[in-house]
Coordinates of C-alpha atoms in Angstrom, one line a residue:
Chain A
M1074 CA 293.2 3.8 96.8
T1075 CA 294.9 7.0 97.7
A1076 CA 292.6 9.7 99.2
I1077 CA 295.0 12.5 99.8
T1078 CA 298.6 13.0 98.6
L1079 CA 300.9 15.8 99.7
D1080 CA 304.2 16.0 97.8
E1081 CA 306.9 18.3 99.2
V1082 CA 304.3 20.9 100.2
T1083 CA 305.7 24.2 101.5
K1084 CA 303.9 27.4 102.6
Q1085 CA 305.4 30.8 103.2
Y1086 CA 303.8 34.0 104.1
P1087 CA 305.4 37.4 103.3
Q1088 CA 306.0 39.5 106.4
T1089 CA 305.9 43.3 106.8
D1090 CA 309.8 43.5 107.0
G1091 CA 310.1 41.8 103.6
T1092 CA 311.2 38.4 104.8
Q1093 CA 309.2 35.2 104.3
L1094 CA 307.7 33.3 107.3
E1095 CA 308.1 29.6 106.5
V1096 CA 305.0 27.9 108.1
L1097 CA 305.1 24.5 106.3
S1098 CA 308.4 22.9 105.2
H1099 CA 308.5 20.0 102.7
I1100 CA 305.5 18.0 104.0
S1101 CA 304.9 14.7 102.2
F1102 CA 302.4 12.0 103.1
E1103 CA 299.7 9.9 101.6
T1104 CA 296.5 8.6 103.1
E1105 CA 294.4 5.7 101.9
T1106 CA 290.6 5.9 101.4
H1107 CA 288.4 5.0 104.4
D1108 CA 291.4 5.6 106.7
F1109 CA 291.2 7.7 109.9
V1110 CA 294.4 9.7 110.1
S1111 CA 295.2 12.2 112.9
I1112 CA 297.6 15.1 112.5
L1113 CA 299.1 15.9 115.9
G1114 CA 301.0 19.1 116.4
P1115 CA 301.8 21.8 119.0
S1116 CA 299.5 24.8 119.1
G1117 CA 300.6 27.5 116.6
C1118 CA 302.3 25.0 114.2
G1119 CA 300.8 25.1 110.7
K1120 CA 298.0 22.6 111.3
S1121 CA 295.1 24.8 110.2
T1122 CA 297.2 26.1 107.3
L1123 CA 297.7 22.5 106.2
L1124 CA 293.9 21.8 106.4
N1125 CA 293.2 24.9 104.4
L1126 CA 295.6 23.8 101.7
I1127 CA 293.9 20.4 101.5
A1128 CA 290.4 22.0 101.5
G1129 CA 291.5 24.3 98.7
L1130 CA 290.9 27.4 100.7
D1131 CA 294.5 28.4 100.2
T1132 CA 297.3 27.4 97.7
P1133 CA 300.7 26.0 98.6
S1134 CA 303.9 28.1 97.9
G1135 CA 305.5 24.9 96.6
G1136 CA 304.8 21.2 96.0
D1137 CA 301.5 19.5 95.2
V1138 CA 298.3 18.7 97.0
I1139 CA 296.3 15.9 95.2
I1140 CA 292.9 14.8 96.4
G1141 CA 291.6 11.4 95.2
D1142 CA 292.5 10.0 91.8
T1143 CA 293.4 12.6 89.3
D1144 CA 290.7 11.6 86.9
R1145 CA 287.8 12.0 89.3
P1146 CA 287.0 15.1 91.3
T1147 CA 286.7 14.4 95.0
D1148 CA 284.4 16.1 97.5
V1149 CA 286.2 17.5 100.5
T1150 CA 284.4 19.0 103.5
F1151 CA 285.3 20.5 106.8
V1152 CA 284.2 20.3 110.4
F1153 CA 285.5 23.4 112.2
Q1154 CA 286.6 23.9 115.8
E1155 CA 283.3 25.8 116.4
P1156 CA 280.0 24.6 115.1
R1157 CA 279.6 27.6 112.7
L1158 CA 275.8 27.1 112.3
L1159 CA 273.4 29.6 111.0
D1160 CA 271.7 30.6 114.2
W1161 CA 268.7 32.0 112.3
R1162 CA 267.9 28.7 110.6
T1163 CA 266.6 25.5 112.1
V1164 CA 268.8 22.5 112.4
R1165 CA 267.1 21.0 109.3
E1166 CA 267.6 24.2 107.3
N1167 CA 271.3 24.3 108.3
L1168 CA 271.7 20.9 106.7
I1169 CA 269.7 21.9 103.7
F1170 CA 271.9 25.0 103.3
A1171 CA 274.9 22.7 102.8
L1172 CA 272.9 20.2 100.6
K1173 CA 271.6 22.9 98.3
S1174 CA 275.0 24.7 98.1
K1175 CA 276.6 21.4 97.0
D1176 CA 273.9 21.0 94.3
V1177 CA 272.4 17.8 95.9
P1178 CA 269.0 17.2 94.1
K1179 CA 266.0 18.4 96.0
P1180 CA 264.2 15.1 96.3
E1181 CA 267.1 13.7 98.3
W1182 CA 267.2 16.4 100.9
E1183 CA 264.6 15.1 103.3
S1184 CA 265.9 11.5 103.4
R1185 CA 269.5 12.8 103.9
V1186 CA 268.4 15.2 106.7
Q1187 CA 266.6 12.3 108.4
R1188 CA 269.5 9.9 108.0
Y1189 CA 272.3 12.1 109.1
L1190 CA 270.4 13.6 112.0
S1191 CA 269.6 10.2 113.3
L1192 CA 273.2 9.1 112.8
V1193 CA 274.4 11.9 115.2
G1194 CA 271.4 11.1 117.5
L1195 CA 269.4 14.3 116.9
S1196 CA 266.4 13.0 114.9
E1197 CA 264.0 14.8 117.3
F1198 CA 265.7 18.2 116.9
G1199 CA 265.3 19.1 113.2
D1200 CA 263.0 22.0 113.9
E1201 CA 264.9 23.5 116.8
Y1202 CA 267.1 26.6 116.4
P1203 CA 270.7 26.1 117.3
Q1204 CA 270.6 28.5 120.2
S1205 CA 268.4 26.0 122.1
L1206 CA 271.0 23.3 121.8
S1207 CA 274.0 22.6 124.0
G1208 CA 277.6 23.0 122.7
G1209 CA 277.9 19.2 122.1
M1210 CA 274.7 19.0 120.2
K1211 CA 275.7 21.9 118.0
Q1212 CA 278.9 20.2 117.1
R1213 CA 276.8 17.1 116.3
V1214 CA 274.8 19.2 113.9
A1215 CA 278.0 20.4 112.3
I1216 CA 279.1 16.8 111.9
A1217 CA 275.8 15.8 110.4
R1218 CA 276.0 18.8 108.0
A1219 CA 279.5 17.7 106.8
M1220 CA 278.4 14.0 106.5
A1221 CA 275.1 14.9 104.7
I1222 CA 276.8 16.0 101.5
E1223 CA 278.4 12.5 101.5
P1224 CA 282.0 13.7 100.8
D1225 CA 284.9 11.4 100.1
V1226 CA 287.1 13.2 102.5
I1227 CA 286.2 15.0 105.8
L1228 CA 288.7 17.4 107.3
M1229 CA 288.3 18.0 111.0
D1230 CA 290.0 20.9 112.7
E1231 CA 290.1 20.2 116.5
P1232 CA 286.3 19.8 116.5
F1233 CA 286.1 18.7 120.1
S1234 CA 288.6 21.0 121.7
S1235 CA 286.1 23.5 123.0
L1236 CA 283.8 20.9 124.6
D1237 CA 284.1 19.6 128.2
E1238 CA 285.8 16.2 128.5
I1239 CA 282.7 14.1 129.2
T1240 CA 280.9 15.5 126.1
A1241 CA 284.0 15.2 124.0
R1242 CA 284.4 11.5 125.0
E1243 CA 280.8 10.8 124.0
L1244 CA 281.3 12.5 120.6
R1245 CA 284.6 10.8 119.9
S1246 CA 283.0 7.4 120.4
D1247 CA 280.0 8.3 118.3
L1248 CA 282.3 9.7 115.6
I1249 CA 284.1 6.3 115.4
D1250 CA 280.7 4.5 115.1
I1251 CA 279.6 6.9 112.3
W1252 CA 282.9 6.6 110.5
Q1253 CA 282.8 2.8 110.6
Q1254 CA 279.3 2.9 109.0
E1255 CA 280.0 5.5 106.4
E1256 CA 283.6 4.7 105.6
Q1257 CA 284.7 8.2 104.6
T1258 CA 288.3 9.2 104.8
I1259 CA 288.8 11.4 107.8
L1260 CA 291.8 13.7 108.4
F1261 CA 291.6 14.8 112.0
V1262 CA 293.7 17.7 113.3
T1263 CA 294.3 17.9 117.1
H1264 CA 296.9 18.9 119.7
N1265 CA 295.6 16.2 122.1
A1266 CA 297.8 13.1 121.9
Q1267 CA 295.3 10.8 123.7
E1268 CA 292.5 11.9 121.4
A1269 CA 294.7 11.2 118.4
A1270 CA 295.7 7.7 119.7
Y1271 CA 292.1 6.8 120.6
L1272 CA 290.5 7.8 117.3
S1273 CA 293.0 7.0 114.6
N1274 CA 294.4 4.2 112.5
R1275 CA 297.5 6.3 112.0
V1276 CA 299.0 9.5 113.6
L1277 CA 301.3 12.0 111.9
V1278 CA 303.2 14.1 114.4
L1279 CA 304.2 17.6 113.3
S1280 CA 307.0 19.7 114.6
D1281 CA 307.0 23.4 115.5
R1282 CA 307.4 26.0 112.8
P1283 CA 308.7 25.6 110.1
T1284 CA 306.4 22.6 110.3
T1285 CA 307.4 19.2 109.0
V1286 CA 306.3 15.6 109.7
V1287 CA 308.6 14.2 112.5
S1288 CA 306.9 10.9 113.2
D1289 CA 304.4 8.6 111.4
R1290 CA 302.9 6.0 113.7
S1291 CA 300.2 3.4 113.1
V1292 CA 297.9 2.5 116.0
P1293 CA 297.7 -1.3 116.1
V1294 CA 294.9 -1.4 118.7
E1295 CA 291.7 -3.4 118.0
R1296 CA 288.4 -1.6 117.8
P1297 CA 286.2 -1.1 119.7
R1298 CA 288.6 0.7 121.9
S1299 CA 288.4 2.2 125.4
P1300 CA 289.9 5.6 125.9
D1301 CA 291.6 4.3 129.0
D1302 CA 293.2 1.3 127.2
P1303 CA 296.8 1.0 128.6
D1304 CA 298.2 0.4 125.1
L1305 CA 296.6 3.7 123.9
L1306 CA 297.9 5.6 126.9
H1307 CA 301.4 4.2 126.3
L1308 CA 301.2 5.2 122.7
S1309 CA 300.0 8.7 123.5
E1310 CA 303.0 9.1 125.8
Q1311 CA 305.3 8.2 122.9
L1312 CA 303.4 10.7 120.7
I1313 CA 304.0 13.4 123.3
S1314 CA 307.7 12.7 123.5
A1315 CA 307.8 12.8 119.7
L1316 CA 306.1 16.2 119.9
H1317 CA 308.8 17.4 122.2
G1318 CA 311.6 16.5 119.7
G1319 CA 312.2 12.8 120.6
S1320 CA 311.1 10.2 118.1
Chain B
M293 CA 266.7 42.8 121.7
A294 CA 267.1 45.8 124.0
Y295 CA 264.0 44.9 125.9
D296 CA 262.9 41.6 127.3
S297 CA 260.4 40.3 129.8
T298 CA 262.8 38.2 131.8
F299 CA 263.0 40.7 134.6
N300 CA 261.4 39.1 137.6
G301 CA 259.3 41.8 139.1
S302 CA 257.2 39.4 141.2
R303 CA 259.7 39.4 143.9
W304 CA 258.9 43.0 144.6
I305 CA 255.2 43.0 143.9
P306 CA 253.9 39.7 145.2
S307 CA 250.3 40.1 143.9
L308 CA 251.7 39.9 140.3
A309 CA 253.3 36.6 140.8
A310 CA 250.2 34.7 139.8
L311 CA 249.9 36.5 136.4
P312 CA 251.0 34.6 133.3
R313 CA 254.4 35.7 132.1
K314 CA 253.1 37.2 128.8
Y315 CA 251.0 39.7 130.7
T316 CA 253.9 40.9 132.9
Q317 CA 255.1 43.2 130.1
F318 CA 251.7 44.9 129.7
V319 CA 251.1 45.3 133.5
Y320 CA 254.4 47.2 133.8
Y321 CA 253.7 49.2 130.7
G322 CA 250.4 50.2 132.4
I323 CA 252.2 51.1 135.6
S324 CA 254.6 53.2 133.7
I325 CA 251.9 55.2 131.9
G326 CA 249.9 55.5 135.1
L327 CA 252.9 57.0 137.0
F328 CA 253.5 59.5 134.2
L329 CA 249.8 60.7 134.2
L330 CA 249.8 60.8 138.0
T331 CA 253.0 62.9 138.1
W332 CA 251.5 65.2 135.5
Q333 CA 248.3 65.7 137.3
V334 CA 250.0 66.3 140.7
M335 CA 252.3 68.9 139.2
A336 CA 249.4 70.6 137.4
L337 CA 247.3 70.8 140.5
W338 CA 249.7 71.7 143.2
I339 CA 253.3 72.3 142.1
V340 CA 253.3 74.5 138.9
P341 CA 249.6 75.1 138.2
E342 CA 250.4 78.3 136.3
L343 CA 252.8 76.5 133.9
L344 CA 251.2 73.1 133.4
P345 CA 247.5 72.6 132.4
E346 CA 245.6 69.6 133.9
I347 CA 245.1 66.3 132.0
G348 CA 241.4 67.1 131.4
P349 CA 241.7 70.2 129.2
V350 CA 244.7 68.8 127.3
S351 CA 243.0 65.5 126.4
A352 CA 239.8 67.4 125.4
E353 CA 241.9 69.5 123.0
M354 CA 243.6 66.4 121.7
W355 CA 240.3 64.8 120.9
A356 CA 239.0 68.1 119.4
L357 CA 241.9 68.2 117.0
V358 CA 241.3 64.6 116.0
E359 CA 237.6 65.0 115.6
S360 CA 237.8 68.1 113.5
G361 CA 240.3 66.4 111.2
V362 CA 242.8 69.3 111.4
F363 CA 245.3 67.1 113.2
F364 CA 245.3 64.6 110.3
T365 CA 245.8 67.3 107.6
H366 CA 249.0 68.5 109.3
L367 CA 250.0 65.0 110.3
A368 CA 249.9 63.9 106.6
A369 CA 252.2 66.8 105.7
T370 CA 254.7 66.0 108.4
L371 CA 254.7 62.2 107.8
R372 CA 255.2 62.8 104.1
R373 CA 258.3 64.9 104.8
V374 CA 259.6 62.4 107.3
F375 CA 259.2 59.3 105.1
V376 CA 260.4 60.9 101.8
G377 CA 263.6 62.2 103.5
F378 CA 264.0 59.0 105.5
L379 CA 263.6 56.7 102.5
L380 CA 266.1 58.8 100.5
A381 CA 268.6 58.6 103.4
F382 CA 268.0 54.8 103.8
G383 CA 268.4 54.1 100.1
L384 CA 271.8 55.8 100.0
S385 CA 273.0 54.6 103.4
V386 CA 272.4 50.8 103.1
P387 CA 274.8 50.3 100.1
L388 CA 277.2 52.9 101.4
G389 CA 277.4 51.4 104.9
I390 CA 277.9 47.9 103.5
V391 CA 280.6 49.0 101.1
M392 CA 282.3 50.9 104.0
G393 CA 282.2 47.7 106.1
L394 CA 283.7 45.6 103.2
D395 CA 286.4 47.9 101.8
E396 CA 288.7 49.8 104.1
R397 CA 289.6 52.4 101.4
V398 CA 286.0 53.5 101.2
E399 CA 285.9 53.3 105.0
Y400 CA 288.7 55.8 105.5
L401 CA 287.3 58.0 102.7
V402 CA 283.8 58.3 104.3
E403 CA 284.5 57.9 108.0
I404 CA 285.3 61.5 108.9
P405 CA 282.3 63.0 107.0
I406 CA 280.1 60.5 108.7
L407 CA 281.4 61.3 112.2
I408 CA 281.1 65.0 111.5
G409 CA 277.6 64.5 110.2
I410 CA 276.6 62.7 113.3
S411 CA 277.7 65.5 115.6
V412 CA 276.2 68.4 113.6
P413 CA 273.3 70.0 115.5
G414 CA 269.9 69.5 113.9
L415 CA 269.1 73.1 114.2
A416 CA 272.1 74.1 112.1
V417 CA 271.1 71.7 109.4
A418 CA 267.5 73.1 109.5
I419 CA 268.7 76.8 109.2
L420 CA 271.2 76.1 106.5
T421 CA 268.8 74.1 104.3
I422 CA 266.2 76.9 104.7
I423 CA 268.8 79.4 103.5
W424 CA 269.8 77.2 100.6
F425 CA 266.4 75.9 99.4
G426 CA 264.0 78.5 100.7
L427 CA 260.6 78.0 102.3
A428 CA 259.7 74.9 100.3
E429 CA 258.9 71.2 100.7
L430 CA 262.4 70.3 99.3
T431 CA 263.9 72.0 102.3
A432 CA 262.3 69.4 104.6
Y433 CA 263.4 66.5 102.5
V434 CA 267.0 67.7 102.2
S435 CA 267.3 68.4 105.9
V436 CA 266.0 65.0 106.9
F437 CA 268.3 63.4 104.4
L438 CA 271.3 65.3 105.6
L439 CA 270.6 64.6 109.3
A440 CA 269.6 61.0 109.1
T441 CA 272.1 59.7 106.5
P442 CA 275.2 59.7 108.7
M443 CA 273.4 57.9 111.5
I444 CA 272.0 55.2 109.3
V445 CA 275.3 54.7 107.4
F446 CA 277.1 54.4 110.8
N447 CA 274.7 51.6 111.8
F448 CA 275.2 49.6 108.6
W449 CA 279.0 50.2 108.5
Q450 CA 279.3 48.7 112.0
G451 CA 276.8 46.0 111.3
T452 CA 278.7 44.9 108.2
K453 CA 282.0 44.8 110.1
S454 CA 280.4 42.6 112.7
I455 CA 279.4 39.8 110.3
D456 CA 281.0 36.6 111.4
Q457 CA 283.9 35.9 109.0
D458 CA 283.9 32.2 110.2
L459 CA 280.4 31.8 108.7
I460 CA 281.6 33.2 105.4
K461 CA 284.4 30.6 105.5
M462 CA 281.9 27.9 106.2
G463 CA 279.8 29.0 103.2
T464 CA 283.0 28.9 101.1
V465 CA 283.7 25.4 102.2
F466 CA 280.2 24.2 101.1
E467 CA 280.6 26.2 97.9
A468 CA 277.5 28.3 98.6
G469 CA 278.3 31.1 96.1
W470 CA 277.7 34.8 96.7
P471 CA 273.9 35.0 96.1
R472 CA 273.3 32.2 98.7
M473 CA 275.8 33.7 101.1
A474 CA 274.1 37.1 100.8
R475 CA 270.7 35.6 101.5
H476 CA 271.5 33.1 104.2
I477 CA 274.5 34.7 106.0
I478 CA 275.0 38.4 105.3
L479 CA 271.3 39.6 105.2
P480 CA 270.3 37.8 108.4
S481 CA 273.4 39.2 110.1
L482 CA 272.4 42.7 109.0
L483 CA 268.7 42.6 110.0
P484 CA 269.1 43.7 113.6
H485 CA 271.2 46.7 112.4
L486 CA 268.6 47.4 109.7
L487 CA 265.9 47.7 112.4
A488 CA 268.2 49.8 114.7
A489 CA 268.9 52.1 111.8
A490 CA 265.2 52.4 111.0
R491 CA 264.3 53.2 114.6
F492 CA 266.9 55.9 115.2
G493 CA 266.7 57.2 111.7
L494 CA 262.9 57.8 112.0
A495 CA 263.3 59.4 115.5
L496 CA 265.9 61.8 114.1
S497 CA 263.8 62.5 111.0
W498 CA 260.7 63.6 112.7
K499 CA 262.6 65.8 115.2
I500 CA 264.3 67.7 112.3
V501 CA 261.1 68.0 110.3
V502 CA 259.3 69.6 113.2
I503 CA 262.1 72.2 113.5
V504 CA 262.0 73.0 109.7
E505 CA 258.2 73.3 109.9
L506 CA 258.5 75.7 112.8
L507 CA 261.1 77.8 111.1
G508 CA 260.0 78.0 107.6
L509 CA 256.9 76.1 106.4
T510 CA 253.2 76.8 106.6
S511 CA 251.9 73.3 107.4
G512 CA 252.7 70.4 109.6
I513 CA 252.9 69.5 113.2
G514 CA 255.9 71.8 113.9
Y515 CA 254.1 74.7 112.2
M516 CA 251.0 74.2 114.4
I517 CA 253.0 73.8 117.6
N518 CA 254.6 77.2 116.8
N519 CA 251.1 78.6 116.1
E520 CA 249.9 77.6 119.5
F521 CA 253.0 79.0 121.0
Q522 CA 252.4 82.4 119.4
L523 CA 249.0 82.4 121.0
Y524 CA 250.6 81.4 124.2
S525 CA 248.3 78.3 124.5
I526 CA 250.1 75.7 126.6
V527 CA 247.1 73.4 126.2
G528 CA 247.5 73.7 122.4
V529 CA 251.2 73.0 122.3
M530 CA 250.8 70.0 124.5
A531 CA 247.8 68.6 122.6
W532 CA 249.7 68.7 119.3
T533 CA 252.8 67.3 120.8
L534 CA 251.1 64.4 122.5
N535 CA 248.9 63.5 119.5
F536 CA 252.0 63.3 117.4
T537 CA 253.9 61.3 120.0
I538 CA 251.1 58.8 120.1
V539 CA 251.3 58.4 116.3
M540 CA 255.1 57.8 116.5
M541 CA 254.6 55.3 119.3
C542 CA 252.1 53.4 117.1
I543 CA 254.8 53.2 114.4
E544 CA 257.3 51.9 116.9
F545 CA 255.0 49.3 118.5
G546 CA 252.9 48.5 115.4
L547 CA 255.7 48.3 112.8
I548 CA 259.2 48.2 114.1
K549 CA 258.7 46.0 117.2
T550 CA 256.5 43.6 115.2
L551 CA 259.2 43.3 112.5
E552 CA 261.8 42.8 115.3
R553 CA 259.9 40.0 116.8
R554 CA 259.6 38.3 113.5
V555 CA 263.2 38.5 112.5
T556 CA 264.5 37.4 115.9
K557 CA 262.1 34.5 116.3
W558 CA 265.1 32.2 116.5
R559 CA 266.3 34.0 119.5
S560 CA 263.1 34.2 121.6
D561 CA 262.2 30.6 120.8
S562 CA 265.0 29.3 123.0
N563 CA 263.7 30.9 126.2
G564 CA 267.3 31.0 127.3
E565 CA 267.2 27.3 128.2
V566 CA 270.0 25.1 127.2
R567 CA 269.8 21.3 127.0
A568 CA 272.5 19.0 128.4

């Protein structure tokens, strides 16, 4: 089944001098359900713009964005670069904020909170306020919050880029475990080629502005993977050269 | 927020090191008050005895005012003026400040009057309102309103601008809708500004009320301070002032600081510790 379809999507922003700034240029791709796809692009290309279009936070200037099968509405959610938690609510209340906003029936709240906090390894921390947690733990809460509404598609916008490398490695490996249990479709945006290679089944490489897809690579490495696997390192070198205009 | 008890005084005063942390604050409060009283008494006895009465007669007069009830009669008049004017100012300022923070057209429209309002001297406001409204209660309400409004609006305007747009976007992604966003994101972000506005607004209000009472009314703390001044009773002036100051401190510690502790519970809970 197809989870996300982009057909000739373009995005322009009007500028103060009257001209149009072309950010996205004729982007087309499809992703299958339960797939883990990374979008790798240089800083400042239209990666976040692309995610906003898919999340429905913004509309394309041309082309179509189709989420799921046309006859069934599909739930899309977002994990941001920063945790974006409500500091004045406990971890549990942060999850409930999302559940209630998404109209999940109240009897299900407690079991979902339990389940998804334990999935990210934070069962003990439901009653803590975010400010007493470390950066990595906060990002785990953000992942649990996104998972808890049980969406079909999760969009992740460089969620580990502000963490130190050791914490980021831990979270990447945990994310893969969770994804294998939950089987959601994940679209993961990053500027880190090794991260893209390690996490994904497939990597789309984007060019600089005006952004288009320059390379579409599958990652034929068995799971579980090691981040230091020579095949992955080799692949990430190829991805980097594709980023720089090779192919 | 502005205060906390993390300052480690025990390095300087070793004998306090053994005290539980929660008492530290009160010990230092005590030292602060003690130093104030000591300075007062030393000045009254040896430095400016002809200008400053000793603690004894002043505190006796303070107690006499309380015991006879005359203090409470005038306190009630002053507090009524402070709170009526303040509540009017607060009621207008909250929505205006929020709208200024959200819509830049309103911001440009109101910004200059607000900044002028903040810099106008209280005395000028008091004199002008007396000229306009005469020697009446209304004069006190209007002068508090005119003086406190710009200050409270300013706080809410800045507070609204500082709301984290990323959290609003997060709410949008989870389809929270405006009523839930207002309750869970916007209101909690504004609470610290609400308390700051209440604190500074009240302080400004009682200062202007006392001036208005002194210039044009026949009751209230300001009127009585002026009365004592006409009699050239330094003891009387000080007794009225100190009694009133104590009441204002009770409002600060009993009301505002308590509210502050409640709404920032999530902040003090962490004790600044971060887990790995």
